[in-house]
mmCIF file of C-alpha atoms in Angstrom:
data_model
loop_
_atom_site.group_PDB
_atom_site.id
_atom_site.type_symbol
_atom_site.label_atom_id
_atom_site.label_comp_id
_atom_site.label_asym_id
_atom_site.label_seq_id
_atom_site.Cartn_x
_atom_site.Cartn_y
_atom_site.Cartn_z
ATOM 1 C CA MET J 1 128.608 40.029 182.443
ATOM 2 C CA PRO J 2 126.794 40.858 185.401
ATOM 3 C CA ARG J 3 122.403 39.590 185.892
ATOM 4 C CA VAL J 4 120.428 42.350 185.614
ATOM 5 C CA VAL J 5 117.573 43.049 188.699
ATOM 6 C CA PRO J 6 114.220 42.317 187.294
ATOM 7 C CA SER J 7 111.813 45.245 187.239
ATOM 8 C CA GLU J 8 109.893 43.473 189.746
ATOM 9 C CA GLN J 9 112.493 42.834 192.445
ATOM 10 C CA LEU J 10 113.809 46.456 192.070
ATOM 11 C CA SER J 11 110.350 47.532 192.550
ATOM 12 C CA LYS J 12 109.914 44.823 196.138
ATOM 13 C CA LEU J 13 113.580 46.679 196.941
ATOM 14 C CA LEU J 14 113.014 50.154 196.538
ATOM 15 C CA ALA J 15 109.420 50.152 197.788
ATOM 16 C CA THR J 16 110.538 47.811 200.937
ATOM 17 C CA LEU J 17 113.340 51.092 201.030
ATOM 18 C CA HIS J 18 110.720 53.552 200.640
ATOM 19 C CA GLU J 19 108.317 52.378 203.911
ATOM 20 C CA ALA J 20 111.486 51.687 206.215
ATOM 21 C CA ALA J 21 112.521 55.369 205.410
ATOM 22 C CA THR J 22 108.913 56.805 205.986
ATOM 23 C CA ALA J 23 107.582 54.852 208.894
ATOM 24 C CA CYS J 24 108.659 56.550 211.672
ATOM 25 C CA HIS J 25 109.116 60.334 213.144
ATOM 26 C CA THR J 26 111.439 59.859 215.735
ATOM 27 C CA CYS J 27 114.012 61.650 214.487
ATOM 28 C CA SER J 28 116.478 58.951 215.437
ATOM 29 C CA LEU J 29 119.278 58.144 213.875
ATOM 30 C CA ALA J 30 117.926 54.478 212.785
ATOM 31 C CA GLU J 31 115.750 56.723 210.850
ATOM 32 C CA THR J 32 118.489 59.018 209.588
ATOM 33 C CA LEU J 33 119.911 56.382 207.900
ATOM 34 C CA ALA J 34 116.997 54.565 206.669
ATOM 35 C CA LYS J 35 116.636 57.940 204.568
ATOM 36 C CA ARG J 36 120.111 57.324 203.789
ATOM 37 C CA ASP J 37 119.531 54.143 202.542
ATOM 38 C CA TYR J 38 116.801 54.838 199.970
ATOM 39 C CA ALA J 39 118.791 57.747 198.795
ATOM 40 C CA ILE J 40 121.666 55.778 198.100
ATOM 41 C CA ILE J 41 119.407 52.391 196.205
ATOM 42 C CA ARG J 42 117.516 55.203 194.282
ATOM 43 C CA VAL J 43 120.714 56.912 193.115
ATOM 44 C CA LEU J 44 122.376 53.848 191.996
ATOM 45 C CA SER J 45 119.419 53.026 190.391
ATOM 46 C CA ALA J 46 118.356 56.425 189.030
ATOM 47 C CA THR J 47 122.034 57.307 187.638
ATOM 48 C CA GLY J 48 123.705 54.183 187.063
ATOM 49 C CA ILE J 49 127.148 54.981 188.866
ATOM 50 C CA ARG J 50 129.870 53.285 190.182
ATOM 51 C CA VAL J 51 129.795 52.678 193.822
ATOM 52 C CA ALA J 52 133.308 54.213 194.288
ATOM 53 C CA GLU J 53 131.597 56.761 192.246
ATOM 54 C CA LEU J 54 128.890 57.425 195.043
ATOM 55 C CA CYS J 55 131.123 57.225 198.255
ATOM 56 C CA GLU J 56 133.695 59.619 196.838
ATOM 57 C CA LEU J 57 130.691 62.269 196.062
ATOM 58 C CA SER J 58 130.674 65.135 198.558
ATOM 59 C CA VAL J 59 127.491 67.196 199.710
ATOM 60 C CA VAL J 60 128.523 70.278 197.121
ATOM 61 C CA ASP J 61 128.790 67.507 194.826
ATOM 62 C CA TYR J 62 124.615 67.462 194.686
ATOM 63 C CA LEU J 63 123.594 70.800 192.272
ATOM 64 C CA GLU J 64 119.929 70.885 193.143
ATOM 65 C CA THR J 65 119.205 73.748 190.328
ATOM 66 C CA GLU J 66 120.050 71.149 187.882
ATOM 67 C CA SER J 67 118.904 68.301 188.995
ATOM 68 C CA ALA J 68 122.020 66.548 189.036
ATOM 69 C CA LEU J 69 124.646 65.146 191.122
ATOM 70 C CA ARG J 70 128.296 66.027 189.642
ATOM 71 C CA VAL J 71 130.346 62.591 189.574
ATOM 72 C CA PHE J 72 134.336 62.591 189.058
ATOM 73 C CA GLY J 73 134.643 58.857 187.115
ATOM 74 C CA LYS J 74 137.425 56.929 186.716
ATOM 75 C CA GLY J 75 140.588 59.467 184.988
ATOM 76 C CA SER J 76 139.120 62.132 186.934
ATOM 77 C CA ARG J 77 136.694 62.678 184.574
ATOM 78 C CA GLU J 78 133.971 64.747 185.492
ATOM 79 C CA ARG J 79 129.856 64.038 184.269
ATOM 80 C CA LEU J 80 126.652 64.940 185.799
ATOM 81 C CA ALA J 81 123.832 62.374 186.786
ATOM 82 C CA MET J 82 120.687 63.585 185.969
ATOM 83 C CA LEU J 83 117.641 63.306 188.583
ATOM 84 C CA THR J 84 115.144 63.260 186.622
ATOM 85 C CA MET J 85 112.383 61.879 188.648
ATOM 86 C CA GLU J 86 111.034 63.585 191.537
ATOM 87 C CA GLU J 87 111.385 60.771 193.170
ATOM 88 C CA ASP J 88 114.778 60.243 193.201
ATOM 89 C CA ARG J 89 115.367 63.848 194.309
ATOM 90 C CA GLU J 90 112.922 63.757 196.812
ATOM 91 C CA CYS J 91 114.925 61.444 198.533
ATOM 92 C CA LEU J 92 118.104 62.653 198.482
ATOM 93 C CA ILE J 93 116.791 66.317 199.641
ATOM 94 C CA ASP J 94 114.926 63.865 202.540
ATOM 95 C CA TYR J 95 118.088 62.398 203.617
ATOM 96 C CA LEU J 96 120.088 65.790 203.026
ATOM 97 C CA ALA J 97 117.201 67.759 205.997
ATOM 98 C CA GLU J 98 118.699 64.969 208.678
ATOM 99 C CA ARG J 99 122.303 64.333 207.217
ATOM 100 C CA TYR J 100 123.733 66.216 210.590
ATOM 101 C CA ARG J 101 121.684 63.816 213.184
ATOM 102 C CA LEU J 102 125.431 61.698 211.979
ATOM 103 C CA GLU J 103 127.774 64.252 213.004
ATOM 104 C CA PRO J 104 129.217 64.465 210.474
ATOM 105 C CA LYS J 105 132.841 64.310 210.664
ATOM 106 C CA SER J 106 133.400 64.407 206.587
ATOM 107 C CA ASP J 107 132.156 66.558 203.721
ATOM 108 C CA HIS J 108 131.184 63.021 201.559
ATOM 109 C CA LEU J 109 127.769 62.966 200.916
ATOM 110 C CA PHE J 110 126.915 59.096 201.964
ATOM 111 C CA LEU J 111 128.164 58.843 205.888
ATOM 112 C CA ASN J 112 127.956 56.377 208.113
ATOM 113 C CA GLY J 113 127.009 55.732 211.381
ATOM 114 C CA ARG J 114 129.744 57.420 212.965
ATOM 115 C CA GLY J 115 130.127 60.310 210.373
ATOM 116 C CA THR J 116 132.607 59.328 208.153
ATOM 117 C CA ALA J 117 132.666 58.420 204.336
ATOM 118 C CA LEU J 118 130.294 55.019 203.998
ATOM 119 C CA SER J 119 132.973 53.191 202.384
ATOM 120 C CA THR J 120 132.157 50.724 198.956
ATOM 121 C CA GLU J 121 131.628 47.799 201.418
ATOM 122 C CA GLY J 122 129.412 50.400 203.457
ATOM 123 C CA VAL J 123 126.928 50.504 201.114
ATOM 124 C CA ARG J 124 126.939 46.448 200.107
ATOM 125 C CA GLY J 125 126.358 45.979 203.316
ATOM 126 C CA VAL J 126 123.494 48.709 202.935
ATOM 127 C CA LEU J 127 122.244 46.614 199.955
ATOM 128 C CA ARG J 128 122.539 43.431 201.211
ATOM 129 C CA LYS J 129 120.352 43.944 203.963
ATOM 130 C CA ALA J 130 117.668 46.131 202.329
ATOM 131 C CA ALA J 131 117.295 42.533 199.454
ATOM 132 C CA ALA J 132 117.470 40.873 202.587
ATOM 133 C CA ALA J 133 114.011 42.733 204.360
ATOM 134 C CA ALA J 134 112.994 42.523 200.355
ATOM 135 C CA ASP J 135 113.032 38.822 201.016
ATOM 136 C CA LEU J 136 114.316 38.709 197.458
ATOM 137 C CA PRO J 137 115.032 35.465 195.952
ATOM 138 C CA CYS J 138 118.727 36.981 194.467
ATOM 139 C CA HIS J 139 121.903 38.360 195.971
ATOM 140 C CA VAL J 140 122.229 42.187 194.559
ATOM 141 C CA THR J 141 125.216 44.524 193.996
ATOM 142 C CA PRO J 142 125.573 48.121 193.342
ATOM 143 C CA HIS J 143 126.766 46.927 190.082
ATOM 144 C CA MET J 144 123.818 44.814 189.121
ATOM 145 C CA LEU J 145 122.182 47.651 189.679
ATOM 146 C CA ARG J 146 124.948 49.324 186.959
ATOM 147 C CA HIS J 147 124.272 46.805 184.349
ATOM 148 C CA THR J 148 120.282 46.972 185.103
ATOM 149 C CA ALA J 149 120.294 50.722 184.554
ATOM 150 C CA ALA J 150 122.324 50.600 181.503
ATOM 151 C CA THR J 151 119.955 47.592 179.807
ATOM 152 C CA CYS J 152 117.348 48.942 180.518
ATOM 153 C CA LEU J 153 117.571 52.557 178.628
ATOM 154 C CA LEU J 154 119.341 50.527 175.504
ATOM 155 C CA GLU J 155 116.261 48.297 175.805
ATOM 156 C CA HIS J 156 114.076 51.575 175.689
ATOM 157 C CA GLY J 157 116.107 52.930 172.583
ATOM 158 C CA ALA J 158 118.356 54.722 173.599
ATOM 159 C CA ASP J 159 121.393 55.707 171.763
ATOM 160 C CA LEU J 160 124.359 54.027 172.438
ATOM 161 C CA ARG J 161 126.245 56.935 173.118
ATOM 162 C CA VAL J 162 123.574 58.723 175.626
ATOM 163 C CA VAL J 163 124.644 55.308 177.397
ATOM 164 C CA GLN J 164 128.488 55.486 177.140
ATOM 165 C CA THR J 165 128.409 59.371 178.774
ATOM 166 C CA TYR J 166 126.055 58.041 181.495
ATOM 167 C CA LEU J 167 128.055 55.145 182.321
ATOM 168 C CA GLY J 168 131.152 57.159 182.068
ATOM 169 C CA HIS J 169 132.745 55.345 179.525
ATOM 170 C CA ALA J 170 135.853 57.114 177.823
ATOM 171 C CA SER J 171 135.377 54.033 175.101
ATOM 172 C CA VAL J 172 132.392 52.768 173.477
ATOM 173 C CA ARG J 173 133.210 49.745 173.532
ATOM 174 C CA SER J 174 133.577 49.909 176.964
ATOM 175 C CA THR J 175 129.461 50.293 176.368
ATOM 176 C CA GLU J 176 129.217 47.490 174.295
ATOM 177 C CA ARG J 177 129.208 45.080 176.457
ATOM 178 C CA TYR J 178 126.193 46.496 177.438
ATOM 179 C CA THR J 179 124.359 45.807 174.215
ATOM 180 C CA HIS J 180 123.271 42.015 175.165
ATOM 181 C CA VAL J 181 119.151 42.588 174.553
ATOM 182 C CA SER J 182 117.465 39.386 176.858
ATOM 183 C CA ASN J 183 115.847 36.523 174.895
ATOM 184 C CA ALA J 184 112.379 37.661 176.276
ATOM 185 C CA HIS J 185 113.372 41.351 174.937
ATOM 186 C CA LEU J 186 114.542 39.899 171.816
ATOM 187 C CA ARG J 187 111.196 37.485 171.804
ATOM 188 C CA ASN J 188 108.872 40.561 172.354
ATOM 189 C CA VAL J 189 110.613 42.823 169.856
ATOM 190 C CA LEU J 190 111.075 40.007 167.176
ATOM 191 C CA GLU J 191 106.790 39.311 167.541
ATOM 192 C CA ARG J 192 105.879 43.766 167.609
ATOM 193 C CA CYS J 193 108.545 44.113 164.424
ATOM 194 C CA HIS J 194 108.812 40.912 162.434
ATOM 195 C CA PRO J 195 108.890 41.383 158.640
ATOM 196 C CA LEU J 196 106.187 38.984 157.330
ATOM 197 C CA ARG J 197 103.557 40.285 160.061
ATOM 198 C CA ASN J 198 101.613 42.759 157.889
ATOM 199 C CA ALA J 199 102.636 40.614 154.625
ATOM 200 C CA ALA J 200 99.967 40.077 152.493
#
């Protein structure tokens, strides 16, 4: 079972990426890549999409009026990945405004420095570099971000069927493996909801 990224470490990771994306205004390739990296990690963290799904996204798959990404998952099943926070949308728009600096040779949304589609290994490299810059104590993978997003939804009361749709699972059985509950969360819930807490 993949591990989750603790919330304080995820916040630190995103803060480090945000700082790099907004640090300079040189209109350089490095600045564009920093904006791309921030958008990638925010999208993965916010939507729980698979890294392969992220890499297959096209520019036209960003549906600005719906604040969503059109994702084609396993078996070519289509779903919408909602971008519900303003910061998620803003960082994507900021990257798109500068994407042309990468001299695109592809319609893929996320490009490498040569203007071609960013690979799944390229995304993992972005995450490794970002985690090192944030001085995180643990290794972070794209699937850990997916697992973290799903776990967060479940721990905050999301219905299993909602999480199934969110993750793009054909069967709810695939989603059920995300229903593990951390010991800390279990203890917290039990302390608040103990059946004898309000007993006379």
